[in-house]
Amino acid sequence: MFLLFAVFVSAQGAAGEDGWFWQVTDFHYDPRYSTSGLPGAMCHVSAGRRGGTPGVWGDYLCDAPWTLINSSVYAMRQIEPSPDFVLWTGDDTPHVPNEQLGQHVVLNIIGNLTSLLKEVFPTTKVYAALGNHDYHPKNQLPPNGSDIYDAVAGFWQDWMDDDTANNVFKQGGYYTVSAAPNLRIVSVNTNLHYRSNLVTTDMEDPAQHFAWLDRVLSDALTNAEKVYIVGHLPPGFFELKRSQYWMYPNFNERYAELVRKHSAVIAGQFFGHHHTDSFRIFYDDEGSAVSSMFLCPAVTPWKTTLPGISGFGANNPGVRLYKYDRQTLRIKDVVQYYTNLTEANLYGKPVWREAYSLTGTTFGLADGGTDSLHRLVSSFTGPDAPQFRRYQQLNTLNYDLTETCDADCWVDHVCSISAVGHSDYSTCVQEKVTGGASHGRSIQMTMILIGLLAVSSAGISFCS
């Protein structure tokens, strides 16, 4: 009993004060957005789609107008005006062909958004990452220095406050800085690993990014630091389309290997790109959950043009607040905010409200840690499982409350969450479709049952 009490006191003593930080992602600002003019020509048009009459605050067929972006950032300040820092995870320009943009337009948009965040949070560090749309031509981020890297490094220099980080960014679009004595922010440029990036197709390690990341994470362990990895393009698969992945498979595996290798120092991973609200779990070879990744929903409400999407493909705009332990860096809660775009246009003003908190009544988790998220996805036992239904509705921030998710849709969600690697994902889909149990998990459950039977046969009772 004394030993248990001592361990409890020690664990309690390791905890620190609570802090808060924001994540905002995928603004996708459309400078051509207008509420006047010819119907169907009031915003950039993607894939030949024509909207009706866009509202002041936005339209589900369009990227975000400045009014919506401005409202989202000021809502962040109204909700939590003094965050420890802000994470900004990329994709700032509209979904349009390259010929409708240009380097000057891309830099102007990134510069304007940088200025907005500095205006609203003048004394707060913002740790930003580039998205695949934050370059011209889009997706083609290079593994070497460029004019765009140089310009963005200038925009973000005050936030980096580190000449080494700034110079590293200029050469590859990634960097690392110390955010606190025990916290290191690592901003990765996974756009170098995007399968739409033709510049890096045949490279083994573009810009030596993986070698750098391996070294940074190793140094963090030596220096007793924990790491938050911040990026845009996530590994793994898109939950709204079967087998849709972003990274070249070899790069996907390299990233997952580094996460497993350094899971002891990685306290959190924060990405965007999907526009939806989801998460990912990384498992080791024994099937134990060792790390997790949060995918933050977008500010833009834009309806994706990706063919074969499960569901409607649009979302309500969102911003996200994290509660964390400043000492251990453990994520204690995730509070997601959103505005209903239809209501904002109907009533003349966005109302930013809480969609859920992980520890609240919606999901009832103990915290936002990997073990809690693993238990959450384990409760997604079928398309009608209550926890899954809640998660699936919030995946688009209540875009359409009539939307349903059948067995195939359920498989896509669950396997994308629990299987980041290509072979694991294929196995998961096959076994879910055929009704089989995951091989790794079935072994784990078999061992547990064997252990319980052994204890039972020894005459030990678990009842009080």
PDB file of C-alpha atoms in Angstrom, residues 129-408:
ATOM      1  CA  ALA A 129       3.914  25.026 -41.256  1.00  0.00           C
ATOM      2  CA  LEU A 130       3.663  25.247 -45.018  1.00  0.00           C
ATOM      3  CA  GLY A 131       0.826  23.525 -46.878  1.00  0.00           C
ATOM      4  CA  ASN A 132       0.901  22.094 -50.378  1.00  0.00           C
ATOM      5  CA  HIS A 133      -1.081  25.144 -51.562  1.00  0.00           C
ATOM      6  CA  ASP A 134       1.468  27.564 -50.089  1.00  0.00           C
ATOM      7  CA  TYR A 135       3.710  27.453 -53.133  1.00  0.00           C
ATOM      8  CA  HIS A 136       3.639  28.249 -56.826  1.00  0.00           C
ATOM      9  CA  PRO A 137       3.160  26.017 -58.674  1.00  0.00           C
ATOM     10  CA  LYS A 138       1.056  24.321 -55.997  1.00  0.00           C
ATOM     11  CA  ASN A 139       2.309  21.011 -54.594  1.00  0.00           C
ATOM     12  CA  GLN A 140       5.791  21.480 -56.100  1.00  0.00           C
ATOM     13  CA  LEU A 141       7.688  22.466 -52.969  1.00  0.00           C
ATOM     14  CA  PRO A 142      11.411  22.033 -53.700  1.00  0.00           C
ATOM     15  CA  PRO A 143      14.123  20.260 -51.668  1.00  0.00           C
ATOM     16  CA  ASN A 144      16.333  23.335 -51.839  1.00  0.00           C
ATOM     17  CA  GLY A 145      16.286  27.095 -51.401  1.00  0.00           C
ATOM     18  CA  SER A 146      13.725  29.201 -53.273  1.00  0.00           C
ATOM     19  CA  ASP A 147      12.320  32.728 -53.434  1.00  0.00           C
ATOM     20  CA  ILE A 148       9.118  31.615 -51.696  1.00  0.00           C
ATOM     21  CA  TYR A 149      10.995  29.952 -48.827  1.00  0.00           C
ATOM     22  CA  ASP A 150      13.065  33.127 -48.428  1.00  0.00           C
ATOM     23  CA  ALA A 151      10.009  35.389 -48.411  1.00  0.00           C
ATOM     24  CA  VAL A 152       8.029  33.249 -45.944  1.00  0.00           C
ATOM     25  CA  ALA A 153      11.077  32.994 -43.674  1.00  0.00           C
ATOM     26  CA  GLY A 154      10.991  36.787 -43.570  1.00  0.00           C
ATOM     27  CA  PHE A 155       7.278  36.818 -42.702  1.00  0.00           C
ATOM     28  CA  TRP A 156       7.773  34.344 -39.840  1.00  0.00           C
ATOM     29  CA  GLN A 157      11.155  35.493 -38.551  1.00  0.00           C
ATOM     30  CA  ASP A 158       9.733  37.145 -35.423  1.00  0.00           C
ATOM     31  CA  TRP A 159       7.937  33.932 -34.487  1.00  0.00           C
ATOM     32  CA  MET A 160      10.995  31.735 -35.029  1.00  0.00           C
ATOM     33  CA  ASP A 161      13.266  34.169 -33.177  1.00  0.00           C
ATOM     34  CA  ASP A 162      16.175  31.913 -34.093  1.00  0.00           C
ATOM     35  CA  ASP A 163      18.634  32.560 -36.934  1.00  0.00           C
ATOM     36  CA  THR A 164      19.471  28.870 -37.262  1.00  0.00           C
ATOM     37  CA  ALA A 165      15.812  27.892 -37.596  1.00  0.00           C
ATOM     38  CA  ASN A 166      15.244  30.656 -40.115  1.00  0.00           C
ATOM     39  CA  ASN A 167      18.198  29.579 -42.230  1.00  0.00           C
ATOM     40  CA  VAL A 168      17.191  25.922 -42.121  1.00  0.00           C
ATOM     41  CA  PHE A 169      13.689  26.907 -43.254  1.00  0.00           C
ATOM     42  CA  LYS A 170      15.117  28.747 -46.259  1.00  0.00           C
ATOM     43  CA  GLN A 171      16.745  25.534 -47.457  1.00  0.00           C
ATOM     44  CA  GLY A 172      13.866  23.091 -47.054  1.00  0.00           C
ATOM     45  CA  GLY A 173      10.718  24.679 -45.638  1.00  0.00           C
ATOM     46  CA  TYR A 174      11.056  23.061 -42.190  1.00  0.00           C
ATOM     47  CA  TYR A 175      12.503  24.190 -38.855  1.00  0.00           C
ATOM     48  CA  THR A 176      12.639  23.610 -35.109  1.00  0.00           C
ATOM     49  CA  VAL A 177      12.558  26.037 -32.186  1.00  0.00           C
ATOM     50  CA  SER A 178      12.440  25.801 -28.406  1.00  0.00           C
ATOM     51  CA  ALA A 179       9.028  26.982 -27.173  1.00  0.00           C
ATOM     52  CA  ALA A 180       9.810  26.370 -23.481  1.00  0.00           C
ATOM     53  CA  PRO A 181      12.659  24.750 -21.536  1.00  0.00           C
ATOM     54  CA  ASN A 182      10.955  21.355 -21.897  1.00  0.00           C
ATOM     55  CA  LEU A 183       9.065  21.848 -25.185  1.00  0.00           C
ATOM     56  CA  ARG A 184      10.477  21.752 -28.698  1.00  0.00           C
ATOM     57  CA  ILE A 185       8.318  22.622 -31.691  1.00  0.00           C
ATOM     58  CA  VAL A 186       9.245  20.773 -34.885  1.00  0.00           C
ATOM     59  CA  SER A 187       7.603  22.151 -38.020  1.00  0.00           C
ATOM     60  CA  VAL A 188       7.867  19.569 -40.792  1.00  0.00           C
ATOM     61  CA  ASN A 189       7.485  20.029 -44.536  1.00  0.00           C
ATOM     62  CA  THR A 190       5.782  16.782 -45.490  1.00  0.00           C
ATOM     63  CA  ASN A 191       4.767  18.418 -48.772  1.00  0.00           C
ATOM     64  CA  LEU A 192       8.203  17.231 -49.936  1.00  0.00           C
ATOM     65  CA  HIS A 193       6.773  13.719 -49.618  1.00  0.00           C
ATOM     66  CA  TYR A 194       3.457  14.400 -51.396  1.00  0.00           C
ATOM     67  CA  ARG A 195       2.786  12.118 -54.340  1.00  0.00           C
ATOM     68  CA  SER A 196       1.602  15.157 -56.298  1.00  0.00           C
ATOM     69  CA  ASN A 197       5.065  16.694 -55.870  1.00  0.00           C
ATOM     70  CA  LEU A 198       6.845  15.786 -59.117  1.00  0.00           C
ATOM     71  CA  VAL A 199      10.061  17.487 -58.008  1.00  0.00           C
ATOM     72  CA  THR A 200      10.849  14.893 -55.329  1.00  0.00           C
ATOM     73  CA  THR A 201       9.502  11.728 -57.005  1.00  0.00           C
ATOM     74  CA  ASP A 202      12.774   9.801 -57.300  1.00  0.00           C
ATOM     75  CA  MET A 203      14.587  11.187 -54.272  1.00  0.00           C
ATOM     76  CA  GLU A 204      15.540   9.053 -51.288  1.00  0.00           C
ATOM     77  CA  ASP A 205      15.339  11.857 -48.719  1.00  0.00           C
ATOM     78  CA  PRO A 206      14.333  15.245 -50.189  1.00  0.00           C
ATOM     79  CA  ALA A 207      16.192  18.112 -48.493  1.00  0.00           C
ATOM     80  CA  GLN A 208      17.573  15.501 -46.066  1.00  0.00           C
ATOM     81  CA  HIS A 209      14.347  16.029 -44.162  1.00  0.00           C
ATOM     82  CA  PHE A 210      14.120  12.586 -42.537  1.00  0.00           C
ATOM     83  CA  ALA A 211      17.785  12.627 -41.520  1.00  0.00           C
ATOM     84  CA  TRP A 212      17.254  16.061 -39.958  1.00  0.00           C
ATOM     85  CA  LEU A 213      14.053  14.962 -38.178  1.00  0.00           C
ATOM     86  CA  ASP A 214      15.762  11.850 -36.805  1.00  0.00           C
ATOM     87  CA  ARG A 215      18.599  13.986 -35.454  1.00  0.00           C
ATOM     88  CA  VAL A 216      16.285  16.606 -33.923  1.00  0.00           C
ATOM     89  CA  LEU A 217      14.220  13.965 -32.140  1.00  0.00           C
ATOM     90  CA  SER A 218      17.350  12.209 -30.868  1.00  0.00           C
ATOM     91  CA  ASP A 219      18.708  15.502 -29.538  1.00  0.00           C
ATOM     92  CA  ALA A 220      15.388  16.184 -27.814  1.00  0.00           C
ATOM     93  CA  LEU A 221      15.758  12.945 -25.857  1.00  0.00           C
ATOM     94  CA  THR A 222      19.315  13.869 -24.873  1.00  0.00           C
ATOM     95  CA  ASN A 223      18.190  17.319 -23.741  1.00  0.00           C
ATOM     96  CA  ALA A 224      15.162  16.024 -21.793  1.00  0.00           C
ATOM     97  CA  GLU A 225      12.719  17.808 -24.125  1.00  0.00           C
ATOM     98  CA  LYS A 226       9.315  16.736 -25.364  1.00  0.00           C
ATOM     99  CA  VAL A 227       8.307  17.493 -28.947  1.00  0.00           C
ATOM    100  CA  TYR A 228       5.179  18.733 -30.665  1.00  0.00           C
ATOM    101  CA  ILE A 229       5.363  17.953 -34.389  1.00  0.00           C
ATOM    102  CA  VAL A 230       3.478  20.482 -36.506  1.00  0.00           C
ATOM    103  CA  GLY A 231       2.735  19.857 -40.175  1.00  0.00           C
ATOM    104  CA  HIS A 232       0.185  20.051 -42.938  1.00  0.00           C
ATOM    105  CA  LEU A 233       0.119  16.902 -45.074  1.00  0.00           C
ATOM    106  CA  PRO A 234      -0.420  13.841 -42.834  1.00  0.00           C
ATOM    107  CA  PRO A 235       0.713  10.281 -43.450  1.00  0.00           C
ATOM    108  CA  GLY A 236      -1.829   7.517 -43.881  1.00  0.00           C
ATOM    109  CA  PHE A 237      -5.177   7.559 -45.631  1.00  0.00           C
ATOM    110  CA  PHE A 238      -8.144   9.896 -46.105  1.00  0.00           C
ATOM    111  CA  GLU A 239     -11.133   8.693 -44.132  1.00  0.00           C
ATOM    112  CA  LEU A 240     -13.666   9.849 -46.735  1.00  0.00           C
ATOM    113  CA  LYS A 241     -12.314   7.790 -49.635  1.00  0.00           C
ATOM    114  CA  ARG A 242     -11.132   4.179 -49.650  1.00  0.00           C
ATOM    115  CA  SER A 243      -7.362   3.809 -50.215  1.00  0.00           C
ATOM    116  CA  GLN A 244      -6.803   7.549 -50.825  1.00  0.00           C
ATOM    117  CA  TYR A 245      -3.334   8.442 -49.565  1.00  0.00           C
ATOM    118  CA  TRP A 246      -1.128  11.522 -49.862  1.00  0.00           C
ATOM    119  CA  MET A 247       2.520  10.587 -49.315  1.00  0.00           C
ATOM    120  CA  TYR A 248       4.605   8.406 -51.582  1.00  0.00           C
ATOM    121  CA  PRO A 249       4.462   4.984 -49.856  1.00  0.00           C
ATOM    122  CA  ASN A 250       8.197   4.870 -49.099  1.00  0.00           C
ATOM    123  CA  PHE A 251       8.045   8.322 -47.485  1.00  0.00           C
ATOM    124  CA  ASN A 252       4.908   7.331 -45.575  1.00  0.00           C
ATOM    125  CA  GLU A 253       6.757   4.388 -44.057  1.00  0.00           C
ATOM    126  CA  ARG A 254       9.833   6.484 -43.230  1.00  0.00           C
ATOM    127  CA  TYR A 255       7.712   8.983 -41.311  1.00  0.00           C
ATOM    128  CA  ALA A 256       5.845   6.245 -39.410  1.00  0.00           C
ATOM    129  CA  GLU A 257       9.145   4.521 -38.556  1.00  0.00           C
ATOM    130  CA  LEU A 258      10.517   7.738 -37.059  1.00  0.00           C
ATOM    131  CA  VAL A 259       7.378   8.222 -34.981  1.00  0.00           C
ATOM    132  CA  ARG A 260       7.643   4.703 -33.577  1.00  0.00           C
ATOM    133  CA  LYS A 261      11.382   5.082 -32.947  1.00  0.00           C
ATOM    134  CA  HIS A 262      11.000   8.397 -31.111  1.00  0.00           C
ATOM    135  CA  SER A 263       7.545   7.960 -29.582  1.00  0.00           C
ATOM    136  CA  ALA A 264       8.976   8.528 -26.090  1.00  0.00           C
ATOM    137  CA  VAL A 265       9.758  12.176 -26.877  1.00  0.00           C
ATOM    138  CA  ILE A 266       6.838  12.962 -29.199  1.00  0.00           C
ATOM    139  CA  ALA A 267       4.127  14.463 -26.993  1.00  0.00           C
ATOM    140  CA  GLY A 268       1.810  15.427 -29.856  1.00  0.00           C
ATOM    141  CA  GLN A 269       1.367  15.651 -33.624  1.00  0.00           C
ATOM    142  CA  PHE A 270      -0.855  18.335 -35.152  1.00  0.00           C
ATOM    143  CA  PHE A 271      -1.764  18.359 -38.849  1.00  0.00           C
ATOM    144  CA  GLY A 272      -4.409  19.603 -41.286  1.00  0.00           C
ATOM    145  CA  HIS A 273      -5.064  19.065 -45.029  1.00  0.00           C
ATOM    146  CA  HIS A 274      -8.176  16.884 -44.759  1.00  0.00           C
ATOM    147  CA  HIS A 275     -10.509  19.781 -43.801  1.00  0.00           C
ATOM    148  CA  THR A 276     -12.239  17.215 -41.568  1.00  0.00           C
ATOM    149  CA  ASP A 277     -12.008  16.441 -37.854  1.00  0.00           C
ATOM    150  CA  SER A 278     -10.214  13.173 -37.213  1.00  0.00           C
ATOM    151  CA  PHE A 279      -7.181  11.562 -35.577  1.00  0.00           C
ATOM    152  CA  ARG A 280      -4.598   8.838 -36.201  1.00  0.00           C
ATOM    153  CA  ILE A 281      -3.041   6.196 -33.965  1.00  0.00           C
ATOM    154  CA  PHE A 282       0.483   4.807 -34.457  1.00  0.00           C
ATOM    155  CA  TYR A 283       1.091   1.250 -33.192  1.00  0.00           C
ATOM    156  CA  ASP A 284       4.335  -0.601 -32.575  1.00  0.00           C
ATOM    157  CA  ASP A 285       5.087  -4.117 -33.837  1.00  0.00           C
ATOM    158  CA  GLU A 286       3.409  -5.631 -30.769  1.00  0.00           C
ATOM    159  CA  GLY A 287       0.168  -3.770 -31.427  1.00  0.00           C
ATOM    160  CA  SER A 288       0.542  -1.237 -28.614  1.00  0.00           C
ATOM    161  CA  ALA A 289      -0.539   2.355 -29.274  1.00  0.00           C
ATOM    162  CA  VAL A 290       2.605   4.501 -29.004  1.00  0.00           C
ATOM    163  CA  SER A 291       1.665   7.865 -30.554  1.00  0.00           C
ATOM    164  CA  SER A 292      -1.250   9.782 -31.980  1.00  0.00           C
ATOM    165  CA  MET A 293      -1.950  12.616 -34.392  1.00  0.00           C
ATOM    166  CA  PHE A 294      -4.718  15.207 -34.411  1.00  0.00           C
ATOM    167  CA  LEU A 295      -6.201  16.313 -37.734  1.00  0.00           C
ATOM    168  CA  CYS A 296      -7.801  19.724 -37.310  1.00  0.00           C
ATOM    169  CA  PRO A 297     -10.833  20.770 -39.389  1.00  0.00           C
ATOM    170  CA  ALA A 298     -10.500  23.682 -41.796  1.00  0.00           C
ATOM    171  CA  VAL A 299     -11.657  27.267 -41.749  1.00  0.00           C
ATOM    172  CA  THR A 300     -12.648  27.037 -45.420  1.00  0.00           C
ATOM    173  CA  PRO A 301     -16.026  25.333 -45.960  1.00  0.00           C
ATOM    174  CA  TRP A 302     -15.056  24.302 -49.521  1.00  0.00           C
ATOM    175  CA  LYS A 303     -16.684  21.144 -50.846  1.00  0.00           C
ATOM    176  CA  THR A 304     -13.959  18.849 -52.122  1.00  0.00           C
ATOM    177  CA  THR A 305     -13.860  17.906 -55.799  1.00  0.00           C
ATOM    178  CA  LEU A 306     -12.118  14.600 -55.110  1.00  0.00           C
ATOM    179  CA  PRO A 307     -14.231  11.929 -56.854  1.00  0.00           C
ATOM    180  CA  GLY A 308     -15.675   9.021 -54.914  1.00  0.00           C
ATOM    181  CA  ILE A 309     -16.015  10.816 -51.607  1.00  0.00           C
ATOM    182  CA  SER A 310     -18.093   9.196 -48.872  1.00  0.00           C
ATOM    183  CA  GLY A 311     -20.577  11.810 -47.655  1.00  0.00           C
ATOM    184  CA  PHE A 312     -21.079  15.370 -48.811  1.00  0.00           C
ATOM    185  CA  GLY A 313     -17.441  16.534 -48.794  1.00  0.00           C
ATOM    186  CA  ALA A 314     -17.994  19.983 -47.276  1.00  0.00           C
ATOM    187  CA  ASN A 315     -17.627  21.170 -43.692  1.00  0.00           C
ATOM    188  CA  ASN A 316     -18.557  23.933 -41.326  1.00  0.00           C
ATOM    189  CA  PRO A 317     -15.595  26.220 -40.492  1.00  0.00           C
ATOM    190  CA  GLY A 318     -13.697  25.363 -37.315  1.00  0.00           C
ATOM    191  CA  VAL A 319     -10.885  26.405 -34.968  1.00  0.00           C
ATOM    192  CA  ARG A 320      -9.434  24.245 -32.183  1.00  0.00           C
ATOM    193  CA  LEU A 321      -8.246  24.838 -28.616  1.00  0.00           C
ATOM    194  CA  TYR A 322      -6.001  22.404 -26.711  1.00  0.00           C
ATOM    195  CA  LYS A 323      -5.563  22.137 -22.973  1.00  0.00           C
ATOM    196  CA  TYR A 324      -2.190  20.728 -21.962  1.00  0.00           C
ATOM    197  CA  ASP A 325       0.063  20.166 -18.967  1.00  0.00           C
ATOM    198  CA  ARG A 326       2.931  22.652 -19.213  1.00  0.00           C
ATOM    199  CA  GLN A 327       5.274  20.299 -17.376  1.00  0.00           C
ATOM    200  CA  THR A 328       4.566  16.910 -18.959  1.00  0.00           C
ATOM    201  CA  LEU A 329       3.178  18.319 -22.265  1.00  0.00           C
ATOM    202  CA  ARG A 330       0.324  15.803 -22.026  1.00  0.00           C
ATOM    203  CA  ILE A 331      -2.777  16.821 -23.977  1.00  0.00           C
ATOM    204  CA  LYS A 332      -5.484  17.047 -21.325  1.00  0.00           C
ATOM    205  CA  ASP A 333      -8.384  18.064 -23.544  1.00  0.00           C
ATOM    206  CA  VAL A 334      -9.348  19.152 -27.048  1.00  0.00           C
ATOM    207  CA  VAL A 335     -12.125  21.713 -27.414  1.00  0.00           C
ATOM    208  CA  GLN A 336     -13.429  22.124 -30.951  1.00  0.00           C
ATOM    209  CA  TYR A 337     -15.272  25.288 -32.010  1.00  0.00           C
ATOM    210  CA  TYR A 338     -17.215  25.896 -35.207  1.00  0.00           C
ATOM    211  CA  THR A 339     -19.745  28.162 -36.841  1.00  0.00           C
ATOM    212  CA  ASN A 340     -22.755  26.992 -38.820  1.00  0.00           C
ATOM    213  CA  LEU A 341     -22.237  28.740 -42.150  1.00  0.00           C
ATOM    214  CA  THR A 342     -25.867  28.508 -43.230  1.00  0.00           C
ATOM    215  CA  GLU A 343     -26.999  30.190 -40.009  1.00  0.00           C
ATOM    216  CA  ALA A 344     -24.256  32.831 -40.250  1.00  0.00           C
ATOM    217  CA  ASN A 345     -25.516  33.924 -43.658  1.00  0.00           C
ATOM    218  CA  LEU A 346     -29.157  33.680 -42.622  1.00  0.00           C
ATOM    219  CA  TYR A 347     -28.836  35.714 -39.424  1.00  0.00           C
ATOM    220  CA  GLY A 348     -26.067  38.067 -40.511  1.00  0.00           C
ATOM    221  CA  LYS A 349     -23.295  37.044 -38.100  1.00  0.00           C
ATOM    222  CA  PRO A 350     -21.231  33.930 -37.335  1.00  0.00           C
ATOM    223  CA  VAL A 351     -21.702  32.445 -33.886  1.00  0.00           C
ATOM    224  CA  TRP A 352     -18.646  30.438 -32.860  1.00  0.00           C
ATOM    225  CA  ARG A 353     -19.810  27.723 -30.495  1.00  0.00           C
ATOM    226  CA  GLU A 354     -18.329  24.626 -28.923  1.00  0.00           C
ATOM    227  CA  ALA A 355     -18.893  21.474 -30.957  1.00  0.00           C
ATOM    228  CA  TYR A 356     -17.445  19.191 -28.279  1.00  0.00           C
ATOM    229  CA  SER A 357     -14.614  18.635 -25.858  1.00  0.00           C
ATOM    230  CA  LEU A 358     -12.976  15.219 -25.659  1.00  0.00           C
ATOM    231  CA  THR A 359     -13.420  15.040 -21.897  1.00  0.00           C
ATOM    232  CA  GLY A 360     -16.967  16.411 -21.963  1.00  0.00           C
ATOM    233  CA  THR A 361     -20.263  14.590 -22.256  1.00  0.00           C
ATOM    234  CA  THR A 362     -19.914  13.925 -25.998  1.00  0.00           C
ATOM    235  CA  PHE A 363     -17.071  11.408 -25.741  1.00  0.00           C
ATOM    236  CA  GLY A 364     -16.244  11.305 -22.030  1.00  0.00           C
ATOM    237  CA  LEU A 365     -12.527  10.584 -22.443  1.00  0.00           C
ATOM    238  CA  ALA A 366     -10.062  10.875 -19.579  1.00  0.00           C
ATOM    239  CA  ASP A 367      -7.807  13.152 -21.664  1.00  0.00           C
ATOM    240  CA  GLY A 368      -6.515  13.667 -25.203  1.00  0.00           C
ATOM    241  CA  GLY A 369      -3.651  11.212 -24.867  1.00  0.00           C
ATOM    242  CA  THR A 370      -2.826   8.275 -27.114  1.00  0.00           C
ATOM    243  CA  ASP A 371      -4.306   5.667 -24.764  1.00  0.00           C
ATOM    244  CA  SER A 372      -7.597   7.550 -24.574  1.00  0.00           C
ATOM    245  CA  LEU A 373      -7.776   7.930 -28.350  1.00  0.00           C
ATOM    246  CA  HIS A 374      -6.973   4.232 -28.766  1.00  0.00           C
ATOM    247  CA  ARG A 375      -9.873   3.383 -26.434  1.00  0.00           C
ATOM    248  CA  LEU A 376     -12.104   5.719 -28.428  1.00  0.00           C
ATOM    249  CA  VAL A 377     -11.422   4.061 -31.791  1.00  0.00           C
ATOM    250  CA  SER A 378     -11.753   0.656 -30.096  1.00  0.00           C
ATOM    251  CA  SER A 379     -15.320   1.643 -29.224  1.00  0.00           C
ATOM    252  CA  PHE A 380     -16.104   2.169 -32.929  1.00  0.00           C
ATOM    253  CA  THR A 381     -17.373  -1.413 -33.199  1.00  0.00           C
ATOM    254  CA  GLY A 382     -19.731  -0.776 -36.101  1.00  0.00           C
ATOM    255  CA  PRO A 383     -21.504   1.961 -38.055  1.00  0.00           C
ATOM    256  CA  ASP A 384     -24.229   2.150 -35.412  1.00  0.00           C
ATOM    257  CA  ALA A 385     -21.923   2.264 -32.378  1.00  0.00           C
ATOM    258  CA  PRO A 386     -22.884   5.378 -30.380  1.00  0.00           C
ATOM    259  CA  GLN A 387     -19.338   6.738 -30.089  1.00  0.00           C
ATOM    260  CA  PHE A 388     -18.737   6.235 -33.801  1.00  0.00           C
ATOM    261  CA  ARG A 389     -21.989   7.974 -34.732  1.00  0.00           C
ATOM    262  CA  ARG A 390     -20.967  10.983 -32.662  1.00  0.00           C
ATOM    263  CA  TYR A 391     -17.479  11.036 -34.179  1.00  0.00           C
ATOM    264  CA  GLN A 392     -18.794  10.696 -37.737  1.00  0.00           C
ATOM    265  CA  GLN A 393     -21.283  13.544 -37.316  1.00  0.00           C
ATOM    266  CA  LEU A 394     -18.547  15.794 -35.954  1.00  0.00           C
ATOM    267  CA  ASN A 395     -16.110  14.789 -38.698  1.00  0.00           C
ATOM    268  CA  THR A 396     -17.553  17.651 -40.788  1.00  0.00           C
ATOM    269  CA  LEU A 397     -18.601  19.757 -37.773  1.00  0.00           C
ATOM    270  CA  ASN A 398     -22.305  19.072 -38.180  1.00  0.00           C
ATOM    271  CA  TYR A 399     -22.353  20.049 -41.848  1.00  0.00           C
ATOM    272  CA  ASP A 400     -25.426  17.906 -42.522  1.00  0.00           C
ATOM    273  CA  LEU A 401     -27.243  16.227 -39.635  1.00  0.00           C
ATOM    274  CA  THR A 402     -29.062  13.908 -42.073  1.00  0.00           C
ATOM    275  CA  GLU A 403     -25.835  12.365 -43.351  1.00  0.00           C
ATOM    276  CA  THR A 404     -25.533   8.620 -42.776  1.00  0.00           C
ATOM    277  CA  CYS A 405     -22.541   6.295 -42.737  1.00  0.00           C
ATOM    278  CA  ASP A 406     -22.942   2.683 -43.908  1.00  0.00           C
ATOM    279  CA  ALA A 407     -20.642  -0.287 -43.298  1.00  0.00           C
ATOM    280  CA  ASP A 408     -18.198   0.694 -46.057  1.00  0.00           C
TER     281      ASP A 408
END
